[in-house]
PDB file of C-alpha atoms in Angstrom:
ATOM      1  CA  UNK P   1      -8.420  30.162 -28.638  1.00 50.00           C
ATOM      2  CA  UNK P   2      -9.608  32.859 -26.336  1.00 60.00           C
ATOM      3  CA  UNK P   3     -12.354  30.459 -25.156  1.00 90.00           C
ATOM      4  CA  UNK P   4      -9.974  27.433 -24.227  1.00 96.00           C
ATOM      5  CA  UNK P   5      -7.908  26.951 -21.120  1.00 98.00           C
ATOM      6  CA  UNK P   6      -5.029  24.643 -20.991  1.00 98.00           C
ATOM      7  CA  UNK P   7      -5.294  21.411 -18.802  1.00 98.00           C
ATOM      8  CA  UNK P   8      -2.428  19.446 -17.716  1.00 98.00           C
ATOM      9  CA  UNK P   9      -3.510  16.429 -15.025  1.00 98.00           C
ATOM     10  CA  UNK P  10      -0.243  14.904 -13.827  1.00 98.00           C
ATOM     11  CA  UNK P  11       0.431  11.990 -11.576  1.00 97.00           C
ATOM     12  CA  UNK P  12       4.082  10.499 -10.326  1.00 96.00           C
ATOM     13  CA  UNK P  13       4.118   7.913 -13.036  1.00 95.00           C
ATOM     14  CA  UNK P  14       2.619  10.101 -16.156  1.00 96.00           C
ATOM     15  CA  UNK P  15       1.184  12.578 -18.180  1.00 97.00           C
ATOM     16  CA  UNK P  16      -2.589  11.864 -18.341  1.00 96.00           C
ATOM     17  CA  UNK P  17      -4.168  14.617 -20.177  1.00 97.00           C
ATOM     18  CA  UNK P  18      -2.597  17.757 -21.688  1.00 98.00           C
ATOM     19  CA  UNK P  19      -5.405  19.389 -24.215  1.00 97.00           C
ATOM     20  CA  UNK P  20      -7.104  23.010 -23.925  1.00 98.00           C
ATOM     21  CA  UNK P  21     -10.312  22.613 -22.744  1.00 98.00           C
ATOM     22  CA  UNK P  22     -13.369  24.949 -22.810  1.00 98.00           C
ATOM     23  CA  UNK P  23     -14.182  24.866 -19.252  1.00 98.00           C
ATOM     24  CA  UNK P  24     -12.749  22.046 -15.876  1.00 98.00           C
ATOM     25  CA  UNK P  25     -15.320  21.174 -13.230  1.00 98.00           C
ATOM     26  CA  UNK P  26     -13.562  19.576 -10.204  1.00 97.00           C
ATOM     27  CA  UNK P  27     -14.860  18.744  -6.296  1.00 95.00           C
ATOM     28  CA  UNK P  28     -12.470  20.718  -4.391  1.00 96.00           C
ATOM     29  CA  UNK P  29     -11.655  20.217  -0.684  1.00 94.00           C
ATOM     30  CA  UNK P  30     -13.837  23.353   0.450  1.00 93.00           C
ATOM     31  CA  UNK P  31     -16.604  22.878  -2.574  1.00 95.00           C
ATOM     32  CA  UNK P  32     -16.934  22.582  -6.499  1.00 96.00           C
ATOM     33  CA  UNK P  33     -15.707  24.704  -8.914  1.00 97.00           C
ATOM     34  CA  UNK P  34     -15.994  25.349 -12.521  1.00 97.00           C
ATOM     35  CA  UNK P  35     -12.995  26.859 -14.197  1.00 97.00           C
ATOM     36  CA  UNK P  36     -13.121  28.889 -17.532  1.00 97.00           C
ATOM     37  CA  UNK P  37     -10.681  30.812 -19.117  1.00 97.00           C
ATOM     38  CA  UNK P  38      -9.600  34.213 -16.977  1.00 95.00           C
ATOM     39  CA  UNK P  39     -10.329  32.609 -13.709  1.00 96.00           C
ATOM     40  CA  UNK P  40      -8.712  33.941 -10.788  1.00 96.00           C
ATOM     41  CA  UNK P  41      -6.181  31.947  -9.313  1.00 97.00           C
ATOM     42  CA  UNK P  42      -6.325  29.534  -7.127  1.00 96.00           C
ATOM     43  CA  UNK P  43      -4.450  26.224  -5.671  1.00 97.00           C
ATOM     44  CA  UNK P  44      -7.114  23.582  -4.202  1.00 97.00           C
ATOM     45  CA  UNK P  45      -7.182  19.876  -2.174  1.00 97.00           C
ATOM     46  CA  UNK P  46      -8.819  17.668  -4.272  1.00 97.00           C
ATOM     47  CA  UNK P  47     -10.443  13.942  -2.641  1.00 95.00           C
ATOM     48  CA  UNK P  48     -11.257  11.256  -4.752  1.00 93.00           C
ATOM     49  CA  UNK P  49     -13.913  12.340  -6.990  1.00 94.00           C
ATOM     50  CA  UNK P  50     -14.507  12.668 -10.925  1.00 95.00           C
ATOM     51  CA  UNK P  51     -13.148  15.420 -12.774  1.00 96.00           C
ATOM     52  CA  UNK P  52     -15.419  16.835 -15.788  1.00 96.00           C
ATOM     53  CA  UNK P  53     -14.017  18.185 -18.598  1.00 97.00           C
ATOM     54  CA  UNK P  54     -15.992  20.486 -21.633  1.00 97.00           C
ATOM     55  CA  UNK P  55     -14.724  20.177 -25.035  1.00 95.00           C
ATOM     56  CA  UNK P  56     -16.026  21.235 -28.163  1.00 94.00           C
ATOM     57  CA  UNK P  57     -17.047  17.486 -28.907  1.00 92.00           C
ATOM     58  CA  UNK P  58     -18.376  17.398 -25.827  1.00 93.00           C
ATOM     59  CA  UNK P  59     -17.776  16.209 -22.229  1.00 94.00           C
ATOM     60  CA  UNK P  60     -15.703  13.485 -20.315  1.00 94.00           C
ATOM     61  CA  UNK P  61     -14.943  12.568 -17.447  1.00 94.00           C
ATOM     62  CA  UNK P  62     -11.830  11.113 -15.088  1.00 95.00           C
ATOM     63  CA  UNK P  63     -11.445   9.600 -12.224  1.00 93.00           C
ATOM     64  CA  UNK P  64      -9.009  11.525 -10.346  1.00 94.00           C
ATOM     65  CA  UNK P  65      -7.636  10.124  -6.633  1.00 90.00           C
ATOM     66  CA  UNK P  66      -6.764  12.723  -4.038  1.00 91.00           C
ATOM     67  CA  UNK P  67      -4.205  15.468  -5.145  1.00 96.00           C
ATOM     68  CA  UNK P  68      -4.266  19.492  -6.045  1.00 98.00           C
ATOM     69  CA  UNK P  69      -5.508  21.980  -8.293  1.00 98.00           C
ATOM     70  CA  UNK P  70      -3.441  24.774  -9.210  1.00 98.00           C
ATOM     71  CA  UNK P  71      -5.643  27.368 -11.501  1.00 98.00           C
ATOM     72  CA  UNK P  72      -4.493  30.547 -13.533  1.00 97.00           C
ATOM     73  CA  UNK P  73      -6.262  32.557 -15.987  1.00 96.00           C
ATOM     74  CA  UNK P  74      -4.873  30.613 -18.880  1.00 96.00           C
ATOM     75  CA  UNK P  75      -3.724  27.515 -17.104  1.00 98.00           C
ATOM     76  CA  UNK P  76      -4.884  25.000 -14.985  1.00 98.00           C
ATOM     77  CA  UNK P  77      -2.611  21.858 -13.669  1.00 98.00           C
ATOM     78  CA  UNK P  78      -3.596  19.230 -11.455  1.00 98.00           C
ATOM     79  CA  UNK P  79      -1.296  17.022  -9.350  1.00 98.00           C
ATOM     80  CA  UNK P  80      -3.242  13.654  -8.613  1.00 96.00           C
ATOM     81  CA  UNK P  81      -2.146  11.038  -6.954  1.00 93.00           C
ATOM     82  CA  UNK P  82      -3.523   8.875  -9.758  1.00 92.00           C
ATOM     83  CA  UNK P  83      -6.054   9.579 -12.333  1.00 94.00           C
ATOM     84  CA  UNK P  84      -7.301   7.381 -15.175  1.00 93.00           C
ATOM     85  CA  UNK P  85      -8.809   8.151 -18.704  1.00 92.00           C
ATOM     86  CA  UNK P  86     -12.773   6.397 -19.081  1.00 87.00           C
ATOM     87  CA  UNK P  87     -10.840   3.929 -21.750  1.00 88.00           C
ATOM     88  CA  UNK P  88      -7.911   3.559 -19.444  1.00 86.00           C
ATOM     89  CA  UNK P  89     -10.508   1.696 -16.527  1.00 81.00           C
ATOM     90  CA  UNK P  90     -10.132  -2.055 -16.588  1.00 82.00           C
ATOM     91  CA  UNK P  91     -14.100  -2.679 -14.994  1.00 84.00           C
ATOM     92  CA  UNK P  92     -13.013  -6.247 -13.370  1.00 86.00           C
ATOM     93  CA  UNK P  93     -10.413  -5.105 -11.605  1.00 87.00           C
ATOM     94  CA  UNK P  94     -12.248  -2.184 -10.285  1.00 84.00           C
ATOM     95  CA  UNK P  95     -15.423  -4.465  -9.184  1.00 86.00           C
ATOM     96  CA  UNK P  96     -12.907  -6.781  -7.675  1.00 87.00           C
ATOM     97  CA  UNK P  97     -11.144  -3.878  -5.895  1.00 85.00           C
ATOM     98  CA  UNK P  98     -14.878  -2.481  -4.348  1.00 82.00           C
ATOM     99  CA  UNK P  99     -15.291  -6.212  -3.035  1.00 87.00           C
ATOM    100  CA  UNK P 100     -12.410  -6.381  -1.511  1.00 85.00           C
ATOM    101  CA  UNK P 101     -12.934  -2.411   0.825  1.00 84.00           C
ATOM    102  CA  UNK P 102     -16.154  -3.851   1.204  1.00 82.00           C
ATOM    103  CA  UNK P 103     -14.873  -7.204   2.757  1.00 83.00           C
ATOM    104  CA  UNK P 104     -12.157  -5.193   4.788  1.00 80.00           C
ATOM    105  CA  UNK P 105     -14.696  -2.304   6.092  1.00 78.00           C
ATOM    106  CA  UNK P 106     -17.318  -5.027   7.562  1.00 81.00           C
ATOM    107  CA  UNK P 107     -14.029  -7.231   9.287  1.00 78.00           C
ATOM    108  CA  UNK P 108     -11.729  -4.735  10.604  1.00 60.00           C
ATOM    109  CA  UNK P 109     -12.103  -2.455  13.530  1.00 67.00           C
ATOM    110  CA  UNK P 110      -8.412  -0.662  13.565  1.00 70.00           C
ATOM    111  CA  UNK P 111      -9.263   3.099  12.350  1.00 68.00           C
ATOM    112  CA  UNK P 112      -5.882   2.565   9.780  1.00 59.00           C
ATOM    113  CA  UNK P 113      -7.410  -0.256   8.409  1.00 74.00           C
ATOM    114  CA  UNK P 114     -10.866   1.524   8.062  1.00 76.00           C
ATOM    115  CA  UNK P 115      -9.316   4.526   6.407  1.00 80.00           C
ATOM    116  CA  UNK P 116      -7.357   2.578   4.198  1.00 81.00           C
ATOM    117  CA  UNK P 117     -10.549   0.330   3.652  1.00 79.00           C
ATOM    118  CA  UNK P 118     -12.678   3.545   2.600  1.00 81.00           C
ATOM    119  CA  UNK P 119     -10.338   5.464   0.936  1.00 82.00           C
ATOM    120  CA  UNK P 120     -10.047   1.969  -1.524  1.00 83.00           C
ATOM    121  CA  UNK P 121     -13.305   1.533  -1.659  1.00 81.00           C
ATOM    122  CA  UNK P 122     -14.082   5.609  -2.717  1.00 84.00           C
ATOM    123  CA  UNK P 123     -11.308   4.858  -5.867  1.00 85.00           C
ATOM    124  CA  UNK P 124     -13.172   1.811  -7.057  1.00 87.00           C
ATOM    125  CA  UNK P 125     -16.497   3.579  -6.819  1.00 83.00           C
ATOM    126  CA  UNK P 126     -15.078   6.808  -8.927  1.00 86.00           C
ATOM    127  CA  UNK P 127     -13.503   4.369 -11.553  1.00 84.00           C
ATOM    128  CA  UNK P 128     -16.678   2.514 -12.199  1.00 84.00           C
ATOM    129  CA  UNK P 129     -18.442   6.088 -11.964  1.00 85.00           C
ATOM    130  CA  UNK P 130     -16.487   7.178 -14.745  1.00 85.00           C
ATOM    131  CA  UNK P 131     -16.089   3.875 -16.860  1.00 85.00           C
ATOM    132  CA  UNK P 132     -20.227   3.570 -16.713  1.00 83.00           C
ATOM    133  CA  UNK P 133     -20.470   7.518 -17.803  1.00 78.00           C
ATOM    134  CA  UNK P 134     -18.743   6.564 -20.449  1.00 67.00           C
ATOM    135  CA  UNK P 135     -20.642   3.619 -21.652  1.00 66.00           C
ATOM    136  CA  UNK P 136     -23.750   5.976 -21.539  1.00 66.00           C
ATOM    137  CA  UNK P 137     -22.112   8.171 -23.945  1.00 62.00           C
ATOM    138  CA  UNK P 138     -21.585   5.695 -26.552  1.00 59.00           C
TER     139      UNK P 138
END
């Protein structure tokens, strides 16, 4: 056990994950980090990007959008404002959802509407990242 660190991801509506893990790799604000057990602490931004996880069965990934990173030497928790499991990505509805940022980026010329637009379009990318690593693995 003195090789695992716990790893609690959290969103408003759920518990995601809650497993000890053998090492969390996450895109932080201000850079990547990799997180083992005994790391210093640390609380972190986190955009839209995927999160990698090490297991002793080997890696997955999730697609985490936008939210923190709280680590401690036997702990790490991460707030997202959503995050979805590789199984948990319905692949149509993500497609569909990267058509329609796409659609709105090339019409609209309010900065909103472009953030809003990008920020969409970044979540579909990350879920079809993650669904597709998947599909490799299998």
């Amino acid at each position: 056990m003195a090789n695992m660190i716990r790893l609690d991801i959290v969103t408003p509506e759920r518990i995601v994950y809650s497993e000890d893990v053998n090492m969390v790799i996450a895109r932080t604000t201000v850079g990547d980090i990799g997180v083992l057990p005994g790391h210093i602490p640390l609380v972190a931004g986190l955009p839209i990007w995927p999160l990698r996880i090490l297991r002793d069965e080997g890696e997955i990934q999730l697609s985490v959008c936008s939210g923190f990173i709280e680590v401690r030497p036997e702990k790490v928790t991460i707030l997202a404002a959503c995050a979805e499991l590789p199984e948990e990505i319905d692949i149509a509805r993500a497609e569909a959802a990267k058509q329609r940022a796409e659609t709105r980026l090339q019409q609209t010329d309010q900065e909103l509407d472009m953030k809003r637009a990008d920020a969409a379009l970044r979540r579909a990318m990350v879920r079809l990242q993650v669904a597709e690593q998947d599909k490799i693995k299998q």
